[in-house]
Tab-separated table of C-alpha atoms in Angstrom:
chain	number	residue	atom	x	y	z
A	742	MET	CA	119.105	12.855	0.208
A	743	SER	CA	120.572	12.465	-3.292
A	744	ARG	CA	119.514	14.907	-6.012
A	745	VAL	CA	118.618	13.625	-9.479
A	746	LEU	CA	117.905	15.810	-12.491
A	747	VAL	CA	115.589	14.138	-15.015
A	748	VAL	CA	115.867	15.688	-18.493
A	749	GLU	CA	112.947	14.288	-20.485
A	750	ASP	CA	110.455	16.003	-22.811
A	751	GLU	CA	107.790	13.264	-22.689
A	752	THR	CA	105.660	14.171	-19.682
A	753	ALA	CA	104.360	10.649	-18.961
A	754	ILE	CA	107.872	9.157	-18.955
A	755	ALA	CA	109.255	12.000	-16.850
A	756	GLU	CA	106.486	11.564	-14.275
A	757	LEU	CA	107.019	7.786	-14.136
A	758	ILE	CA	110.755	8.193	-13.571
A	759	ALA	CA	110.276	10.941	-10.992
A	760	LEU	CA	107.702	8.887	-9.085
A	761	ASN	CA	109.986	5.870	-8.828
A	762	LEU	CA	112.970	7.970	-7.816
A	763	ARG	CA	111.006	9.764	-5.097
A	764	HIS	CA	109.706	6.462	-3.745
A	765	ALA	CA	113.346	5.353	-3.513
A	766	GLY	CA	114.209	8.429	-1.457
A	767	PHE	CA	115.729	10.702	-4.090
A	768	GLU	CA	115.084	14.415	-4.473
A	769	VAL	CA	113.966	14.910	-8.074
A	770	THR	CA	113.919	17.878	-10.440
A	771	VAL	CA	112.501	17.582	-13.966
A	772	ALA	CA	113.521	19.600	-17.024
A	773	SER	CA	111.765	19.205	-20.377
A	774	ASP	CA	114.394	20.729	-22.668
A	775	SER	CA	118.083	21.536	-22.840
A	776	GLU	CA	117.679	25.170	-21.806
A	777	ALA	CA	115.742	24.243	-18.663
A	778	ALA	CA	118.249	21.474	-17.891
A	779	GLN	CA	121.180	23.883	-18.102
A	780	ALA	CA	119.346	26.402	-15.901
A	781	GLN	CA	118.716	23.745	-13.241
A	782	LEU	CA	122.347	22.641	-13.419
A	783	ASP	CA	123.567	26.226	-13.071
A	784	ARG	CA	121.375	26.658	-9.982
A	785	VAL	CA	122.211	23.417	-8.152
A	786	LEU	CA	124.618	20.666	-9.177
A	787	PRO	CA	122.758	17.330	-8.853
A	788	ASP	CA	124.259	14.000	-7.821
A	789	LEU	CA	123.160	12.392	-11.104
A	790	VAL	CA	121.433	13.285	-14.387
A	791	LEU	CA	119.056	11.059	-16.355
A	792	LEU	CA	119.344	12.502	-19.850
A	793	ASP	CA	117.174	11.947	-22.913
A	794	TRP	CA	118.915	12.200	-26.277
A	795	MET	CA	116.158	13.775	-28.360
A	796	LEU	CA	115.166	17.066	-26.734
A	797	PRO	CA	113.696	20.341	-27.991
A	798	GLY	CA	116.530	22.682	-28.850
A	799	GLN	CA	119.946	21.259	-28.116
A	800	SER	CA	120.177	17.455	-27.990
A	801	GLY	CA	121.044	15.445	-24.900
A	802	LEU	CA	124.174	14.261	-26.702
A	803	ALA	CA	125.342	17.856	-27.127
A	804	LEU	CA	124.549	18.603	-23.479
A	805	ALA	CA	126.602	15.625	-22.309
A	806	LYS	CA	129.564	16.762	-24.417
A	807	ARG	CA	129.301	20.300	-23.046
A	808	TRP	CA	129.120	19.114	-19.430
A	809	ARG	CA	132.132	16.844	-19.856
A	810	THR	CA	134.291	19.736	-21.067
A	811	ALA	CA	133.354	22.099	-18.203
A	812	SER	CA	135.379	21.778	-14.981
A	813	ARG	CA	132.284	22.177	-12.782
A	814	THR	CA	130.408	19.295	-14.407
A	815	ARG	CA	133.284	17.107	-15.628
A	816	GLU	CA	132.632	14.423	-12.995
A	817	LEU	CA	128.829	14.692	-13.072
A	818	PRO	CA	127.275	11.192	-13.281
A	819	ILE	CA	125.113	10.896	-16.426
A	820	ILE	CA	122.815	8.087	-17.551
A	821	MET	CA	121.500	8.507	-21.078
A	822	LEU	CA	117.911	7.284	-21.430
A	823	THR	CA	116.729	7.192	-25.042
A	824	ALA	CA	114.787	5.362	-27.733
A	825	ARG	CA	117.921	5.266	-29.932
A	826	ALA	CA	118.889	1.618	-29.597
A	827	GLU	CA	121.382	1.077	-32.419
A	828	GLU	CA	124.921	0.107	-31.458
A	829	VAL	CA	126.319	3.196	-33.175
A	830	ASP	CA	124.041	5.379	-31.010
A	831	LYS	CA	125.144	3.658	-27.803
A	832	VAL	CA	128.767	4.153	-28.735
A	833	ALA	CA	128.126	7.820	-29.519
A	834	GLY	CA	126.347	8.334	-26.204
A	835	LEU	CA	129.097	6.708	-24.167
A	836	ASP	CA	131.795	8.530	-26.114
A	837	ALA	CA	129.983	11.818	-25.435
A	838	GLY	CA	130.476	11.203	-21.727
A	839	ALA	CA	127.501	9.152	-20.503
A	840	ASP	CA	128.369	6.747	-17.687
A	841	ASP	CA	125.587	4.385	-18.728
A	842	TYR	CA	123.090	4.038	-21.578
A	843	LEU	CA	119.560	2.640	-21.238
A	844	THR	CA	117.115	2.292	-24.112
A	845	LYS	CA	113.354	2.821	-24.129
A	846	PRO	CA	111.126	1.037	-23.337
A	847	PHE	CA	112.838	0.268	-20.049
A	848	SER	CA	112.129	-1.566	-16.807
A	849	THR	CA	111.858	0.761	-13.825
A	850	HIS	CA	113.612	-1.902	-11.716
A	851	GLU	CA	116.537	-1.924	-14.132
A	852	LEU	CA	116.611	1.884	-14.227
A	853	MET	CA	116.795	2.101	-10.430
A	854	ALA	CA	119.529	-0.558	-10.353
A	855	ARG	CA	121.571	1.405	-12.892
A	856	VAL	CA	121.090	4.634	-10.936
A	857	ARG	CA	122.409	2.951	-7.788
A	858	ALA	CA	125.294	1.358	-9.695
A	859	VAL	CA	126.439	4.650	-11.246
A	860	LEU	CA	126.206	6.437	-7.895
A	861	ARG	CA	128.259	3.692	-6.246
A	862	ARG	CA	130.997	4.200	-8.822
A	863	LYS	CA	130.895	7.957	-9.276
A	864	ALA	CA	129.379	9.441	-6.109
A	865	PRO	CA	129.395	6.962	-3.210
A	866	GLN	CA	128.564	9.706	-0.733
A	867	ALA	CA	125.182	10.134	-2.446
A	868	LEU	CA	123.977	6.679	-1.423
A	869	ASP	CA	122.105	5.988	1.801
A	870	SER	CA	124.114	2.977	2.972
A	871	ALA	CA	125.639	3.146	6.449
A	872	VAL	CA	129.391	3.602	6.811
A	873	GLU	CA	131.632	2.692	9.765
A	874	ILE	CA	135.195	3.791	10.564
A	875	ALA	CA	137.115	3.210	13.806
A	876	GLY	CA	133.954	2.028	15.533
A	877	LEU	CA	132.032	5.168	14.534
A	878	ARG	CA	128.894	4.355	12.558
A	879	LEU	CA	126.948	6.844	10.455
A	880	ASP	CA	123.582	5.883	8.978
A	881	PRO	CA	122.183	8.383	6.422
A	882	ALA	CA	118.805	6.626	6.348
A	883	THR	CA	118.157	7.234	10.053
A	884	ARG	CA	120.375	10.334	10.388
A	885	ARG	CA	122.144	8.766	13.368
A	886	VAL	CA	125.797	8.622	14.400
A	887	GLN	CA	126.852	6.112	17.045
A	888	ARG	CA	129.839	4.519	18.676
A	889	GLY	CA	128.553	1.242	19.982
A	890	GLU	CA	125.377	2.031	21.917
A	891	GLN	CA	126.387	5.644	22.541
A	892	GLU	CA	124.701	8.110	20.216
A	893	VAL	CA	126.428	11.261	18.998
A	894	LYS	CA	124.430	14.474	19.218
A	895	ILE	CA	125.234	16.243	15.975
A	896	GLY	CA	123.797	19.103	13.932
A	897	PRO	CA	122.612	18.700	10.317
A	898	THR	CA	125.590	20.484	8.744
A	899	GLU	CA	128.079	18.573	10.889
A	900	PHE	CA	126.282	15.348	9.908
A	901	LYS	CA	126.751	16.138	6.196
A	902	LEU	CA	130.379	17.080	6.799
A	903	LEU	CA	131.087	13.862	8.691
A	904	HIS	CA	129.296	11.823	6.014
A	905	PHE	CA	131.516	13.329	3.334
A	906	PHE	CA	134.672	12.715	5.372
A	907	MET	CA	133.703	9.105	6.116
A	908	THR	CA	132.955	8.314	2.476
A	909	HIS	CA	136.298	9.860	1.429
A	910	PRO	CA	138.701	8.735	4.175
A	911	GLU	CA	142.423	9.567	4.164
A	912	ARG	CA	142.000	12.191	1.439
A	913	VAL	CA	142.944	15.798	2.100
A	914	HIS	CA	140.167	18.253	1.190
A	915	SER	CA	140.665	21.994	0.915
A	916	ARG	CA	138.123	24.373	2.417
A	917	ALA	CA	136.949	25.290	-1.084
A	918	GLN	CA	136.412	21.619	-1.950
A	919	LEU	CA	134.441	21.043	1.247
A	920	LEU	CA	132.253	24.068	0.545
A	921	ASP	CA	131.517	22.720	-2.932
A	922	ARG	CA	130.843	19.116	-1.951
A	923	VAL	CA	129.114	19.559	1.427
A	924	TRP	CA	127.339	22.905	1.204
A	925	GLY	CA	126.873	22.857	-2.588
A	926	ASP	CA	128.434	25.072	-5.215
A	927	HIS	CA	125.271	27.203	-5.330
A	928	VAL	CA	125.830	28.420	-1.763
A	929	PHE	CA	128.094	31.441	-1.353
A	930	ILE	CA	129.709	31.534	2.080
A	931	GLU	CA	133.211	32.251	3.329
A	932	GLU	CA	135.802	29.490	3.585
A	933	ARG	CA	136.335	30.175	7.284
A	934	THR	CA	132.806	28.831	7.815
A	935	VAL	CA	134.323	25.388	7.218
A	936	ASP	CA	136.650	25.871	10.189
A	937	VAL	CA	133.678	26.706	12.428
A	938	HIS	CA	131.807	23.541	11.465
A	939	VAL	CA	134.911	21.325	11.713
A	940	LYS	CA	135.361	22.664	15.268
A	941	ARG	CA	131.707	21.842	16.049
A	942	LEU	CA	132.110	18.390	14.529
A	943	ARG	CA	135.129	17.659	16.713
A	944	GLU	CA	133.212	18.872	19.773
A	945	ALA	CA	130.320	16.540	18.881
A	946	LEU	CA	132.727	13.588	18.547
A	947	THR	CA	134.596	14.309	21.798
A	948	PRO	CA	132.130	12.471	24.109
A	949	VAL	CA	132.699	9.253	22.115
A	950	ASN	CA	136.472	9.833	21.944
A	951	ARG	CA	136.560	10.198	18.155
A	952	ALA	CA	137.461	13.873	17.655
A	953	GLN	CA	140.960	12.731	16.641
A	954	LEU	CA	139.532	11.259	13.428
A	955	ILE	CA	139.390	14.747	11.896
A	956	GLU	CA	142.903	15.965	11.183
A	957	THR	CA	144.055	19.425	10.130
A	958	VAL	CA	146.617	19.325	7.330
A	959	ARG	CA	148.503	22.604	7.595
A	960	GLY	CA	148.256	24.700	4.463
A	961	ALA	CA	146.014	22.142	2.711
A	962	GLY	CA	142.750	21.531	4.575
A	963	TYR	CA	141.265	18.620	6.481
A	964	ARG	CA	141.076	14.849	6.279
A	965	LEU	CA	139.533	11.956	8.149
A	966	THR	CA	142.061	9.374	9.259
A	967	GLN	CA	141.214	5.704	9.840
A	968	GLN	CA	144.193	5.256	12.191
A	969	LEU	CA	143.705	6.250	15.836
A	970	ALA	CA	146.306	6.514	18.547
A	971	ALA	CA	146.334	3.530	20.908
A	972	ASP	CA	144.829	5.542	23.774
A	973	ALA	CA	141.883	6.566	21.569
A	974	ALA	CA	141.058	3.086	20.281
């Protein structure tokens, strides 16, 4: 489930946005000012932020600039949602680091479309669309992994790990990167935990002859390959 942080000081608007996001399957947290938004971000890094410009305390524009300069939040998807509709304001918002800019009043259908569009570009693993590689199909909506008609019995952590690998194929990921992206940067566990769950993932994929998808790259980490040996096809 994708996490969205809604930073909005108008209660009615925040509730409307949160309601629509939850109906669409997102996990939603609401912050009404910049201090609360930063506290939520420090606790758990969301998949996307909907950010109002005019907030009590520090402005949304200043928050966006701060997040873009910090290594932890540099790639954080941000949609600025504000009543400031002048061209100069839109340019300022986008230059501050927003990935999209939507003015109030807004259509909830358009807002949801923009949320999906930004996530497709910036965080494809956050979407609930099924992905298939080498005949292995993972469906986040149903939490099922299959090869043909054969279902893979897989634990929740191994499911998240496989989902991340399948949405980032052929890329080498260090243990630290996997901890950050799969477990979340707010969870403090040892890097060797990754090795344990990769081993469990391979064991889960063995009955469907797909354990070879997960490769160990010595001295670097792990990757999912899309090329299987002929005897594993």
